[in-house]
Structure formats: structure tokens, C-alpha cells
Tab-separated table of C-alpha atoms and ligand atoms in Angstrom:
chain	number	residue	atom	x	y	z
A	158	MET	CA	232.288	122.178	184.547
A	159	SER	CA	231.811	123.925	181.187
A	160	PRO	CA	234.677	123.455	178.727
A	161	THR	CA	236.914	126.402	177.885
A	162	PRO	CA	238.454	127.078	174.464
A	163	ASP	CA	242.003	126.494	175.742
A	164	GLY	CA	241.256	123.442	177.908
A	165	LEU	CA	242.358	125.224	181.091
A	166	PRO	CA	239.881	125.485	183.983
A	167	PRO	CA	237.236	128.258	183.934
A	168	LEU	CA	238.472	131.476	185.560
A	169	ARG	CA	236.081	131.149	188.483
A	170	ASP	CA	237.712	127.823	189.373
A	171	VAL	CA	241.213	129.273	188.956
A	172	ILE	CA	240.358	132.129	191.320
A	173	ALA	CA	238.843	129.742	193.876
A	174	ALA	CA	241.720	127.207	193.640
A	175	HIS	CA	244.381	129.875	194.191
A	176	GLY	CA	242.460	132.003	196.713
A	177	LEU	CA	242.644	135.114	194.526
A	178	SER	CA	240.148	137.307	196.383
A	179	ALA	CA	240.289	140.715	194.680
A	180	ARG	CA	242.338	143.406	196.427
A	181	LYS	CA	241.189	146.965	195.945
A	182	ALA	CA	244.607	148.454	196.656
A	183	LEU	CA	245.970	146.629	193.586
A	184	GLY	CA	243.077	147.802	191.380
A	185	GLN	CA	241.888	144.229	190.999
A	186	ASN	CA	238.707	143.870	188.965
A	187	PHE	CA	238.962	140.601	187.072
A	188	LEU	CA	237.397	139.863	183.694
A	189	MET	CA	235.677	136.502	183.942
A	190	ASP	CA	234.350	136.023	180.427
A	191	LEU	CA	236.818	134.421	178.011
A	192	ASN	CA	234.664	135.546	175.043
A	193	LEU	CA	235.192	139.118	176.142
A	194	THR	CA	238.947	138.716	176.700
A	195	GLY	CA	239.074	137.105	173.235
A	196	ARG	CA	237.374	140.186	171.795
A	197	ILE	CA	239.977	142.479	173.414
A	198	ALA	CA	242.844	140.295	172.121
A	199	ARG	CA	241.431	140.334	168.567
A	200	ARG	CA	241.050	144.124	168.656
A	201	ALA	CA	244.802	144.350	169.187
A	202	GLY	CA	245.305	143.066	165.630
A	203	ASP	CA	246.921	139.984	164.165
A	204	LEU	CA	249.087	138.759	167.032
A	205	ARG	CA	250.696	135.834	165.259
A	206	ASN	CA	253.858	137.679	164.319
A	207	SER	CA	253.963	139.957	167.378
A	208	ASP	CA	255.247	139.849	170.906
A	209	VAL	CA	252.760	141.174	173.472
A	210	LEU	CA	253.470	143.066	176.674
A	211	GLU	CA	250.657	142.642	179.199
A	212	ILE	CA	250.529	144.575	182.454
A	213	GLY	CA	248.639	143.046	185.356
A	214	PRO	CA	247.585	139.615	184.085
A	215	GLY	CA	245.970	138.684	187.462
A	216	PRO	CA	244.392	135.216	187.145
A	217	GLY	CA	245.171	135.327	183.424
A	218	GLY	CA	241.873	135.730	181.525
A	219	LEU	CA	243.340	138.153	179.003
A	220	THR	CA	246.663	136.345	178.948
A	221	ARG	CA	244.926	133.136	177.880
A	222	ALA	CA	243.066	134.980	175.142
A	223	LEU	CA	246.279	136.551	173.815
A	224	LEU	CA	247.929	133.132	173.631
A	225	SER	CA	244.881	131.462	172.116
A	226	GLU	CA	244.761	134.205	169.482
A	227	GLY	CA	248.280	133.199	168.490
A	228	ALA	CA	250.580	135.756	170.121
A	229	ARG	CA	254.162	134.738	169.391
A	230	HIS	CA	255.298	135.507	172.930
A	231	VAL	CA	253.543	137.188	175.853
A	232	VAL	CA	255.525	138.993	178.559
A	233	ALA	CA	253.274	139.697	181.531
A	234	ILE	CA	254.221	141.867	184.508
A	235	GLU	CA	252.242	141.147	187.701
A	236	ARG	CA	252.754	142.675	191.096
A	237	ASP	CA	250.609	140.261	193.130
A	238	ALA	CA	252.637	137.145	193.898
A	239	ARG	CA	249.405	135.233	194.718
A	240	CYS	CA	248.698	135.133	190.938
A	241	LEU	CA	251.975	133.456	189.969
A	242	PRO	CA	250.904	129.791	190.395
A	243	ALA	CA	247.846	130.370	188.216
A	244	LEU	CA	250.032	132.064	185.601
A	245	ALA	CA	252.523	129.177	185.757
A	246	GLU	CA	249.701	126.809	184.771
A	247	ILE	CA	249.017	128.931	181.687
A	248	ALA	CA	252.743	128.984	180.833
A	249	ALA	CA	252.748	125.177	181.020
A	250	ALA	CA	249.744	124.963	178.659
A	251	PHE	CA	251.463	127.224	176.081
A	252	PRO	CA	255.097	126.038	176.269
A	253	GLY	CA	257.765	128.661	175.654
A	254	ARG	CA	255.245	131.414	174.848
A	255	LEU	CA	254.584	133.094	178.235
A	256	THR	CA	257.154	134.881	180.412
A	257	VAL	CA	255.869	136.235	183.719
A	258	LEU	CA	257.850	138.979	185.451
A	259	GLU	CA	256.929	139.567	189.074
A	260	GLY	CA	256.973	143.185	190.250
A	261	ASP	CA	255.806	146.721	189.702
A	262	ALA	CA	255.268	147.622	186.033
A	263	LEU	CA	256.348	151.184	186.843
A	264	ARG	CA	259.818	149.887	187.810
A	265	ILE	CA	260.425	146.913	185.523
A	266	ASP	CA	261.890	147.361	182.042
A	267	PRO	CA	260.745	144.326	179.999
A	268	ALA	CA	262.686	145.339	176.850
A	269	ALA	CA	265.198	142.509	177.128
A	270	HIS	CA	262.385	139.935	176.880
A	271	LEU	CA	260.605	141.409	173.860
A	272	GLN	CA	261.265	141.356	170.104
A	273	PRO	CA	259.600	143.789	167.705
A	274	PRO	CA	256.928	144.157	166.537
A	275	ILE	CA	255.544	144.596	170.055
A	276	ARG	CA	251.925	145.222	170.943
A	277	VAL	CA	250.877	146.280	174.432
A	278	VAL	CA	247.557	144.819	175.588
A	279	ALA	CA	246.267	145.275	179.132
A	280	ASN	CA	243.338	145.553	181.450
A	281	LEU	CA	245.274	148.112	183.404
A	282	PRO	CA	245.124	148.572	187.130
A	283	TYR	CA	243.404	151.982	187.326
A	284	ASN	CA	245.872	153.292	189.880
A	285	VAL	CA	248.821	153.088	187.472
A	286	GLY	CA	247.064	153.165	184.076
A	287	THR	CA	247.375	156.846	183.271
A	288	GLU	CA	250.990	157.014	184.371
A	289	LEU	CA	251.932	154.063	182.165
A	290	LEU	CA	250.060	155.496	179.209
A	291	VAL	CA	251.850	158.852	179.533
A	292	ARG	CA	255.206	157.077	179.683
A	293	TRP	CA	254.429	155.026	176.578
A	294	LEU	CA	253.363	158.207	174.731
A	295	THR	CA	256.275	160.460	175.697
A	296	PRO	CA	259.573	158.737	174.921
A	297	GLU	CA	262.372	160.986	173.725
A	298	THR	CA	262.579	159.298	170.331
A	299	TRP	CA	259.872	158.098	167.943
A	300	PRO	CA	258.747	155.538	166.832
A	301	PRO	CA	258.487	153.993	170.304
A	302	PHE	CA	259.154	150.344	171.234
A	303	TRP	CA	255.466	149.490	170.675
A	304	SER	CA	253.404	149.310	167.467
A	305	SER	CA	250.036	149.533	169.164
A	306	LEU	CA	248.453	149.853	172.594
A	307	THR	CA	245.136	148.159	173.378
A	308	LEU	CA	244.137	149.224	176.853
A	309	MET	CA	241.200	149.238	179.185
A	310	PHE	CA	240.372	152.494	180.974
A	311	GLN	CA	237.505	154.032	182.821
A	312	LYS	CA	235.227	155.351	180.064
A	313	GLU	CA	235.789	158.919	181.205
A	314	VAL	CA	239.576	158.513	180.729
A	315	ALA	CA	239.056	156.859	177.339
A	316	GLU	CA	237.006	159.878	176.277
A	317	ARG	CA	239.806	162.204	177.312
A	318	ILE	CA	242.303	160.255	175.192
A	319	VAL	CA	240.267	160.656	171.963
A	320	ALA	CA	238.770	164.125	172.645
A	321	ALA	CA	238.921	166.904	170.060
A	322	PRO	CA	239.849	170.572	170.801
A	323	GLY	CA	236.997	172.610	172.201
A	324	SER	CA	235.351	169.659	173.971
A	325	LYS	CA	235.128	169.327	177.721
A	326	ALA	CA	237.213	166.131	177.742
A	327	TYR	CA	240.083	167.660	175.685
A	328	GLY	CA	243.249	167.916	177.732
A	329	ARG	CA	246.788	166.673	178.305
A	330	LEU	CA	246.000	163.045	177.430
A	331	SER	CA	244.287	164.041	174.187
A	332	VAL	CA	247.278	166.081	172.994
A	333	LEU	CA	249.861	163.488	173.986
A	334	ALA	CA	247.902	160.585	172.489
A	335	GLN	CA	247.024	162.306	169.210
A	336	TRP	CA	250.342	164.038	168.504
A	337	ARG	CA	252.236	160.894	167.442
A	338	ALA	CA	249.535	158.219	167.452
A	339	MET	CA	245.954	157.510	166.497
A	340	PRO	CA	243.655	156.543	169.404
A	341	ARG	CA	240.157	155.142	168.985
A	342	ILE	CA	237.572	153.873	171.468
A	343	ALA	CA	236.990	150.255	170.414
A	344	PHE	CA	234.070	149.297	172.666
A	345	GLU	CA	232.639	149.782	176.133
A	346	ILE	CA	232.504	147.160	178.875
A	347	PRO	CA	229.829	147.326	181.590
A	348	PRO	CA	230.694	146.962	185.285
A	349	ARG	CA	228.955	143.556	185.461
A	350	ALA	CA	231.659	141.987	183.242
A	351	PHE	CA	234.123	142.307	186.128
A	352	THR	CA	234.496	140.624	189.494
A	353	PRO	CA	234.060	142.611	191.635
A	354	PRO	CA	232.160	145.123	189.456
A	355	PRO	CA	233.765	148.592	189.475
A	356	LYS	CA	231.544	151.668	190.001
A	357	VAL	CA	232.048	152.984	186.471
A	358	THR	CA	231.762	151.803	182.868
A	359	SER	CA	235.055	150.873	181.193
A	360	ALA	CA	236.194	151.221	177.600
A	361	VAL	CA	238.868	149.569	175.500
A	362	VAL	CA	241.035	152.076	173.652
A	363	HIS	CA	243.164	151.030	170.685
A	364	ILE	CA	246.077	153.289	169.802
A	365	ASP	CA	248.180	152.809	166.655
A	366	ARG	CA	251.450	154.696	166.561
A	367	LEU	CA	252.198	156.992	163.663
A	368	GLU	CA	255.634	156.478	162.134
A	369	ALA	CA	256.423	160.181	162.614
A	370	PRO	CA	254.889	162.952	164.756
A	371	ARG	CA	252.168	165.036	163.073
A	372	PHE	CA	254.037	168.228	163.987
A	373	GLU	CA	257.572	168.864	165.123
A	374	ALA	CA	258.117	169.449	168.858
A	375	ASP	CA	260.404	168.345	171.684
A	376	PRO	CA	258.466	165.722	173.710
A	377	ALA	CA	259.686	167.010	177.081
A	378	THR	CA	258.779	170.619	176.246
A	379	LEU	CA	255.383	169.651	174.815
A	380	SER	CA	254.578	167.503	177.880
A	381	ARG	CA	255.464	170.369	180.198
A	382	VAL	CA	253.511	172.947	178.202
A	383	VAL	CA	250.308	170.873	178.031
A	384	ALA	CA	250.533	169.878	181.720
A	385	LEU	CA	250.768	173.554	182.726
A	386	ALA	CA	248.320	174.839	180.105
A	387	PHE	CA	245.535	172.521	181.321
A	388	GLY	CA	246.574	172.870	185.004
A	389	GLN	CA	243.685	175.178	185.799
A	390	ARG	CA	241.275	174.852	182.915
A	391	ARG	CA	239.411	178.075	183.584
A	392	LYS	CA	242.505	180.244	183.611
A	393	MET	CA	244.010	181.996	180.618
A	394	LEU	CA	247.179	180.610	179.077
A	395	ARG	CA	249.316	183.536	180.254
A	396	ALA	CA	248.447	182.677	183.861
A	397	ASN	CA	248.856	178.887	183.551
A	398	LEU	CA	252.151	179.196	181.637
A	399	ARG	CA	253.726	181.915	183.790
A	400	SER	CA	256.288	179.548	185.277
A	401	LEU	CA	257.777	178.994	181.784
A	402	GLY	CA	259.423	182.455	181.964
A	403	PRO	CA	258.739	186.174	182.199
A	404	ASP	CA	258.504	186.488	178.405
A	405	ILE	CA	255.736	183.911	177.964
A	406	GLU	CA	253.357	186.522	176.517
A	407	THR	CA	255.918	187.388	173.823
A	408	ARG	CA	256.338	183.708	172.979
A	409	LEU	CA	252.592	183.134	172.822
A	410	ALA	CA	252.290	186.144	170.499
A	411	ALA	CA	255.170	184.869	168.333
A	412	ALA	CA	253.321	181.567	167.990
A	413	GLY	CA	250.199	183.491	166.952
A	414	ILE	CA	248.274	182.596	170.134
A	415	ALA	CA	246.428	185.214	172.197
A	416	PRO	CA	247.738	185.222	175.797
A	417	THR	CA	244.106	185.465	176.932
A	418	GLU	CA	243.214	182.204	175.149
A	419	ARG	CA	242.344	179.038	177.085
A	420	ALA	CA	244.118	175.733	176.609
A	421	GLU	CA	241.039	173.810	175.486
A	422	ARG	CA	240.785	175.942	172.343
A	423	LEU	CA	244.342	175.181	171.149
A	424	SER	CA	244.890	172.506	168.520
A	425	ILE	CA	247.747	169.998	168.695
A	426	GLU	CA	249.469	172.006	165.985
A	427	ASP	CA	249.161	175.160	168.161
A	428	PHE	CA	250.743	173.368	171.150
A	429	CYS	CA	253.607	172.088	169.000
A	430	ARG	CA	254.250	175.550	167.500
A	431	LEU	CA	254.240	177.100	170.957
A	432	SER	CA	256.659	174.444	172.212
A	433	ARG	CA	259.046	175.252	169.369
A	434	HIS	CA	258.893	178.968	170.168
A	435	ILE	CA	259.605	178.215	173.843
A	436	ASP	CA	262.611	176.058	172.906
A	437	GLU	CA	263.977	178.744	170.603
A	438	GLY	CA	264.341	180.941	173.730
B	648	SAM	N1	244.229	141.222	183.481
B	648	SAM	C1	243.351	140.719	184.518
B	648	SAM	C2	241.943	140.694	184.009
B	648	SAM	O1	241.704	141.285	182.946
B	648	SAM	O2	241.069	140.090	184.637
B	648	SAM	C3	243.435	141.557	185.803
B	648	SAM	C4	243.163	143.024	185.642
B	648	SAM	S1	243.108	143.932	187.165
B	648	SAM	C5	242.166	145.333	186.649
B	648	SAM	C6	244.714	144.682	187.322
B	648	SAM	C7	245.891	143.736	187.635
B	648	SAM	O3	247.082	144.514	187.714
B	648	SAM	C8	245.796	142.993	188.927
B	648	SAM	O4	246.135	141.644	188.719
B	648	SAM	C9	246.867	143.659	189.837
B	648	SAM	O5	247.417	142.779	190.809
B	648	SAM	C10	247.880	144.109	188.830
B	648	SAM	N2	248.698	145.283	189.238
B	648	SAM	C11	248.316	146.313	190.043
B	648	SAM	N3	249.324	147.227	190.129
B	648	SAM	C12	250.344	146.765	189.361
B	648	SAM	C13	251.647	147.221	189.057
B	648	SAM	N4	252.087	148.396	189.566
B	648	SAM	N5	252.438	146.487	188.269
B	648	SAM	C14	251.980	145.295	187.769
B	648	SAM	N6	250.763	144.801	188.006
B	648	SAM	C15	249.943	145.523	188.808
């Protein structure tokens, strides 16, 4: 048995000992290489004075790396009860520094367990990843509870998050992620790094929050406008935004945007200005 940096058993042994055969319905693709999970944890920044929220720890490869890298306290939300005994072994090896909450991350509010500064780090289950990201990006008030998000996505989703106006990948996620934060693709991870290997390449995205939004806008209005504007990419704005009211063409004109324009050509500043004109209604 090869030694591991934290003295716990290798992940392959953990998975075998606890019978953690991967379940597709839970988006389970486990990272087996502790060097790689260490690299993800380090990309999140200096963890020593931060609490970390992890979603979907599974057998705990990334959890172990976060703790080894010095995270003050890790709060991990896992839906699959089969993983809890393996996670309890990690908690015992890092006394007082790991809290595991069993359940659905879409329903659990971990706030009571976390102290700022808080960094979110996760190899997200693909089925809930985008929804969680949108929630973290669209709170009513800013700054949000988190200082940074370091998240694994399918590469294609990562490209949407960082895309610039005019590009094919530019859309709702790009606007929401770049309006009040700064996303970057940190590095790619090939399918072979996972067990079982997914069909697509993955990428780690690191997102630092900005202390204030780049442009003024109401988050609920902006979210609604971008969701509608990119609803049918090939359609003009006046068609996609029709449900916002009969005077949408007047509001577009007041914001200096041609009603015949397409969403992918609008900058984040344009979307914010349009949102303000819609709210003035
Ligand atoms: N972090 C581990 C790793 O890197 O190897 C596992 C990552 S795996 C892609 C996703 C994990 O999220 C699985 O352990 C799965 O059981 C868990 N999961 C799936 N849906 C979840 C949900 N709604 N809430 C919390 N955890 C969830």
C-alpha cells in the first residue's frame, strides 16, 4: 500500500472498504489522485484563515486535500449516506475541523456552521452544479457570504462562465458571473482522472467576488432579463423580451439598444442599463 500525505488509506481502498460503487443518478465521478485534489485546494487560495464549504465530498479526496492544505474548518454537504462512514474517518483524522451535513445541497443552508471568510470549493455533481452556481451569484445583497468559488464543471460550462460578448459561449452564466465577480478557468482535467471517467473534459473555474457590482442593477431584474434575452439565441431582443411588457421596444430604445439586436452582442453594462430602464417603469 503506497503511503498518502495525510496517513489515511488511499482512495481506492476507501471506496472498496465502504462499497462506494459510483451512482450515475448522483453525478458520481470520483477524483482518485490526491495530487490533483491538492492542486484544486491550492487554487482556492490560502485556506489557513478560511472556512470552506464543500458540496458533494463523496469518498473525500478533495475534502482531505482541503484539510491538508490547512483549511480552518470544512463544512461538507453530501447526499449519499453511503459516504458518511468514510467521511467520519477523515473527521477523526482532523479533529474538530470537518463537519459533514447529510442531505441535498439545494435544500440545506449551512450558514450557521460557517464563519467568514468563507471559500466554496467543490467537484460539483453535474446535475446540480449550474443551479448552485446561479444561486451563489444572484443573492439580493452583495457582497455574498462567500469570498471565492473554486468549482469543477464540464469544460463547455466553464467556457460559458468566462465568455466575452460576441462569442458563441456568451450567455446567462457569463453575465451573472462577470457582473459582480471575476471568473477564470484555472486548468482542465481529463476524463481519465475520474472513476468512472465522464464522457467530457472538465475544468476548474476560480471565481473571486468583487466587493461591489461593476454596474448598478437589481439582481432579480437582471437575472430575468438575461434568462429571457438568451432564451432563443437566434431571435431578436424585442421577441425574446416581449413578456416583460408591451412597451419593451420603448425601454430598449431608452437604454440605447436597437430592438432588432441579439442578446449575444450586448455587454454586461448594456444588460444592467436595460434592467434599470425596465425597473423605472
Ligand atoms: N468530491 C468528490 C470527488 O471529487 O471525488 C465527489 C465528486 S462527485 C462528482 C459529486 C458528489 O456529489 C457525489 O458524492 C454525490 O453523491 C454528491 N451529490 C450529488 N447530488 C448532491 C446534492 N444534491 N447535494 C449534495 N451532494 C450531492
